[in-house]
Short mmCIF file of C-alpha atoms in Angstrom, two decimals:
data_model
loop_
_atom_site.label_atom_id
_atom_site.label_comp_id
_atom_site.label_asym_id
_atom_site.label_seq_id
_atom_site.Cartn_x
_atom_site.Cartn_y
_atom_site.Cartn_z
CA UNK A 1 84.78 -82.00 -23.76
CA UNK A 2 84.82 -81.65 -19.89
CA UNK A 3 85.73 -77.81 -20.39
CA UNK A 4 82.41 -77.54 -22.64
CA UNK A 5 80.34 -79.45 -20.04
CA UNK A 6 81.56 -77.37 -17.32
CA UNK A 7 80.80 -74.18 -19.28
CA UNK A 8 77.25 -75.39 -20.09
CA UNK A 9 76.62 -76.08 -16.55
CA UNK A 10 77.84 -73.00 -15.40
CA UNK A 11 75.65 -71.14 -17.80
CA UNK A 12 72.41 -73.03 -16.70
CA UNK A 13 73.36 -72.09 -13.13
CA UNK A 14 73.35 -68.59 -14.06
CA UNK A 15 70.28 -68.45 -16.52
CA UNK A 16 67.96 -70.39 -14.41
CA UNK A 17 66.00 -68.42 -11.66
CA UNK A 18 66.77 -69.78 -8.16
CA UNK A 19 64.06 -71.19 -6.18
CA UNK A 20 63.45 -70.08 -2.70
CA UNK A 21 64.46 -72.66 -0.20
CA UNK A 22 61.73 -74.13 1.42
CA UNK A 23 61.19 -73.74 4.92
CA UNK A 24 59.92 -76.77 6.67
CA UNK A 25 56.41 -76.49 7.28
CA UNK A 26 55.06 -79.08 9.79
CA UNK A 27 51.52 -80.07 7.76
CA UNK A 28 51.41 -83.14 10.18
CA UNK A 29 50.56 -80.40 13.12
CA UNK A 30 48.08 -78.89 10.71
CA UNK A 31 46.37 -81.84 9.83
CA UNK A 32 46.30 -83.13 13.45
CA UNK A 33 44.35 -79.96 14.49
CA UNK A 34 40.94 -80.69 15.87
CA UNK A 35 37.89 -80.81 13.21
CA UNK A 36 40.13 -81.11 10.14
CA UNK A 37 39.15 -82.84 6.80
CA UNK A 38 42.37 -83.76 4.63
CA UNK A 39 42.16 -84.76 0.97
CA UNK A 40 43.49 -84.68 -2.50
CA UNK A 41 42.24 -81.71 -4.72
CA UNK A 42 40.33 -82.30 -7.87
CA UNK A 43 43.69 -82.65 -9.90
CA UNK A 44 44.78 -85.26 -7.10
CA UNK A 45 48.02 -83.35 -6.85
CA UNK A 46 47.53 -80.80 -4.08
CA UNK A 47 46.75 -81.59 -0.19
CA UNK A 48 43.91 -79.51 1.41
CA UNK A 49 43.64 -79.48 4.86
CA UNK A 50 40.06 -77.86 5.52
CA UNK A 51 38.28 -77.06 8.86
CA UNK A 52 34.86 -79.59 8.52
CA UNK A 53 32.86 -76.35 10.42
CA UNK A 54 33.25 -74.56 7.04
CA UNK A 55 32.04 -72.84 4.99
CA UNK A 56 31.64 -69.32 6.56
CA UNK A 57 28.17 -68.07 5.57
CA UNK A 58 27.40 -65.44 3.18
CA UNK A 59 25.30 -63.64 0.85
CA UNK A 60 24.76 -62.55 -2.85
CA UNK A 61 22.96 -59.18 -3.74
CA UNK A 62 21.42 -60.93 -6.70
CA UNK A 63 18.19 -62.96 -7.00
CA UNK A 64 18.62 -66.58 -6.92
CA UNK A 65 22.39 -66.54 -5.92
CA UNK A 66 24.17 -67.40 -2.81
CA UNK A 67 27.76 -67.17 -1.56
CA UNK A 68 29.91 -68.58 1.11
CA UNK A 69 33.68 -68.43 2.07
CA UNK A 70 36.37 -70.86 3.25
CA UNK A 71 39.93 -70.49 4.63
CA UNK A 72 42.04 -73.35 4.60
CA UNK A 73 45.64 -74.81 4.13
CA UNK A 74 47.04 -76.27 0.83
CA UNK A 75 50.15 -78.19 0.22
CA UNK A 76 50.83 -77.56 -3.48
CA UNK A 77 53.33 -79.97 -4.69
CA UNK A 78 54.28 -78.10 -8.01
CA UNK A 79 55.11 -74.81 -5.95
CA UNK A 80 56.63 -76.76 -3.12
CA UNK A 81 55.17 -74.85 -0.29
CA UNK A 82 52.07 -74.84 1.98
CA UNK A 83 49.75 -71.77 1.80
CA UNK A 84 46.85 -70.22 3.61
CA UNK A 85 44.08 -70.32 1.09
CA UNK A 86 40.96 -67.82 0.99
CA UNK A 87 38.07 -68.88 -1.12
CA UNK A 88 34.80 -67.16 -2.12
CA UNK A 89 32.41 -69.57 -3.67
CA UNK A 90 29.12 -68.55 -5.38
CA UNK A 91 26.33 -70.07 -6.91
CA UNK A 92 23.77 -68.76 -9.38
CA UNK A 93 21.89 -69.35 -12.45
CA UNK A 94 24.10 -67.37 -14.79
CA UNK A 95 27.96 -67.91 -15.10
CA UNK A 96 29.79 -65.05 -14.14
CA UNK A 97 33.47 -65.83 -14.99
CA UNK A 98 35.14 -62.88 -12.68
CA UNK A 99 38.68 -62.12 -13.25
CA UNK A 100 38.66 -59.85 -10.11
CA UNK A 101 37.73 -60.25 -6.60
CA UNK A 102 37.42 -57.43 -4.28
CA UNK A 103 37.33 -57.95 -0.15
CA UNK A 104 36.70 -54.80 2.09
CA UNK A 105 38.29 -55.11 5.39
CA UNK A 106 38.50 -52.49 7.77
CA UNK A 107 39.48 -49.29 5.69
CA UNK A 108 41.23 -51.40 2.77
CA UNK A 109 40.06 -53.28 -0.19
CA UNK A 110 42.25 -56.30 -1.04
CA UNK A 111 42.02 -56.72 -5.14
CA UNK A 112 42.86 -60.15 -6.20
CA UNK A 113 43.30 -61.50 -9.92
CA UNK A 114 41.39 -64.54 -9.93
CA UNK A 115 40.82 -67.69 -12.10
CA UNK A 116 37.33 -69.04 -11.54
CA UNK A 117 36.87 -72.90 -10.95
CA UNK A 118 33.61 -73.32 -12.76
CA UNK A 119 31.23 -76.29 -12.76
CA UNK A 120 27.86 -76.44 -14.14
CA UNK A 121 24.73 -79.04 -13.17
CA UNK A 122 21.25 -78.44 -14.40
CA UNK A 123 21.81 -74.76 -15.25
CA UNK A 124 23.34 -73.98 -12.18
CA UNK A 125 26.85 -72.51 -11.83
CA UNK A 126 29.08 -73.24 -8.99
CA UNK A 127 32.15 -70.78 -9.08
CA UNK A 128 34.90 -71.11 -6.81
CA UNK A 129 37.45 -68.18 -6.54
CA UNK A 130 40.69 -69.18 -4.37
CA UNK A 131 43.32 -67.24 -4.03
CA UNK A 132 46.74 -68.56 -1.83
CA UNK A 133 47.89 -65.88 0.41
CA UNK A 134 51.34 -64.77 -0.27
CA UNK A 135 53.46 -62.17 2.00
CA UNK A 136 51.42 -59.43 0.28
CA UNK A 137 48.05 -60.63 1.14
CA UNK A 138 48.60 -62.87 4.33
CA UNK A 139 48.21 -59.70 6.37
CA UNK A 140 44.53 -59.58 5.31
CA UNK A 141 43.97 -62.48 7.53
CA UNK A 142 45.63 -60.55 10.48
CA UNK A 143 43.39 -57.75 9.95
CA UNK A 144 40.22 -59.90 9.74
CA UNK A 145 41.52 -61.87 12.97
CA UNK A 146 41.98 -58.65 14.80
CA UNK A 147 38.73 -57.08 13.36
CA UNK A 148 35.59 -56.02 15.80
CA UNK A 149 33.21 -56.82 12.65
CA UNK A 150 32.57 -60.38 11.08
CA UNK A 151 30.76 -59.17 7.99
CA UNK A 152 33.10 -58.45 4.73
CA UNK A 153 31.70 -57.11 1.73
CA UNK A 154 32.72 -58.32 -1.57
CA UNK A 155 32.52 -57.81 -5.12
CA UNK A 156 33.47 -60.17 -8.10
CA UNK A 157 33.90 -58.53 -11.18
CA UNK A 158 33.47 -60.45 -14.65
CA UNK A 159 30.98 -59.24 -17.64
CA UNK A 160 28.91 -57.99 -14.54
CA UNK A 161 29.37 -57.24 -11.09
CA UNK A 162 28.16 -59.49 -8.24
CA UNK A 163 28.22 -58.07 -4.76
CA UNK A 164 27.72 -59.48 -1.43
CA UNK A 165 28.99 -60.30 1.97
CA UNK A 166 30.68 -63.11 3.96
CA UNK A 167 30.55 -63.36 7.94
CA UNK A 168 34.25 -64.31 9.17
CA UNK A 169 34.39 -65.50 12.77
CA UNK A 170 37.37 -63.63 14.05
CA UNK A 171 38.39 -66.04 16.80
CA UNK A 172 38.15 -69.00 14.02
CA UNK A 173 40.59 -67.17 11.59
CA UNK A 174 42.94 -66.02 14.53
CA UNK A 175 43.11 -69.78 15.66
CA UNK A 176 43.76 -70.85 11.82
CA UNK A 177 46.61 -67.87 11.31
CA UNK A 178 48.38 -68.67 14.57
CA UNK A 179 48.53 -72.30 13.59
CA UNK A 180 49.72 -71.67 10.15
CA UNK A 181 52.47 -69.68 11.85
CA UNK A 182 53.22 -72.19 14.55
CA UNK A 183 53.65 -74.73 11.70
CA UNK A 184 56.25 -72.65 10.22
CA UNK A 185 54.24 -71.53 7.13
CA UNK A 186 55.03 -67.77 7.57
CA UNK A 187 58.66 -68.66 7.64
CA UNK A 188 58.68 -69.64 3.84
CA UNK A 189 59.75 -67.14 1.13
CA UNK A 190 56.07 -66.33 -0.05
CA UNK A 191 57.31 -63.09 -1.88
CA UNK A 192 58.30 -65.61 -4.70
CA UNK A 193 54.59 -66.36 -5.37
CA UNK A 194 53.50 -62.97 -5.89
CA UNK A 195 52.96 -63.40 -9.51
CA UNK A 196 51.04 -66.31 -8.95
CA UNK A 197 48.16 -64.76 -7.06
CA UNK A 198 48.73 -60.99 -7.37
CA UNK A 199 46.73 -58.67 -4.88
CA UNK A 200 46.62 -54.67 -4.88
CA UNK A 201 45.84 -52.93 -1.68
CA UNK A 202 43.83 -49.96 -2.01
CA UNK A 203 42.48 -47.47 0.64
#
């Protein structure tokens, strides 16, 4: 019986994918940054750490539509990791339900597969397109921080396309990125989460 139990445990170890060892991220340091709001997400599971001076302003190229952006931190309990998160939020009179978000930064397009969070009130649709940044997409934040421009074109592609631009302050973005690195965020094995928030980089 003991040999059977030992064999079963050995098989489980071999068959179960290894989870990455989480680097210790100093979320207290992120929460203590000046002007941060800290709250649980809509599910009451994940902790959001967001600058209170956001959103970043934006525009949408559609009558009756508006757009803005957020860059914040989120501690995700189920993933056991702390991410930088990029969000484009749009409001319009017709549901978009896009499956792809493209942000043009410099000479490259960052193409994300997205799952929108959609709410509707009085025939106005609020849609949030959020992606947690992995080792593949975190360099986009570095590019924004170093850029000489603050205006970035975006495309949300669903049954129709919605285009526009967001205005991202490079110094503010750089400060957030540096704070994330100092807190140990970049030491995590973020490659493990690529399939959750996939991105393609096109030139």
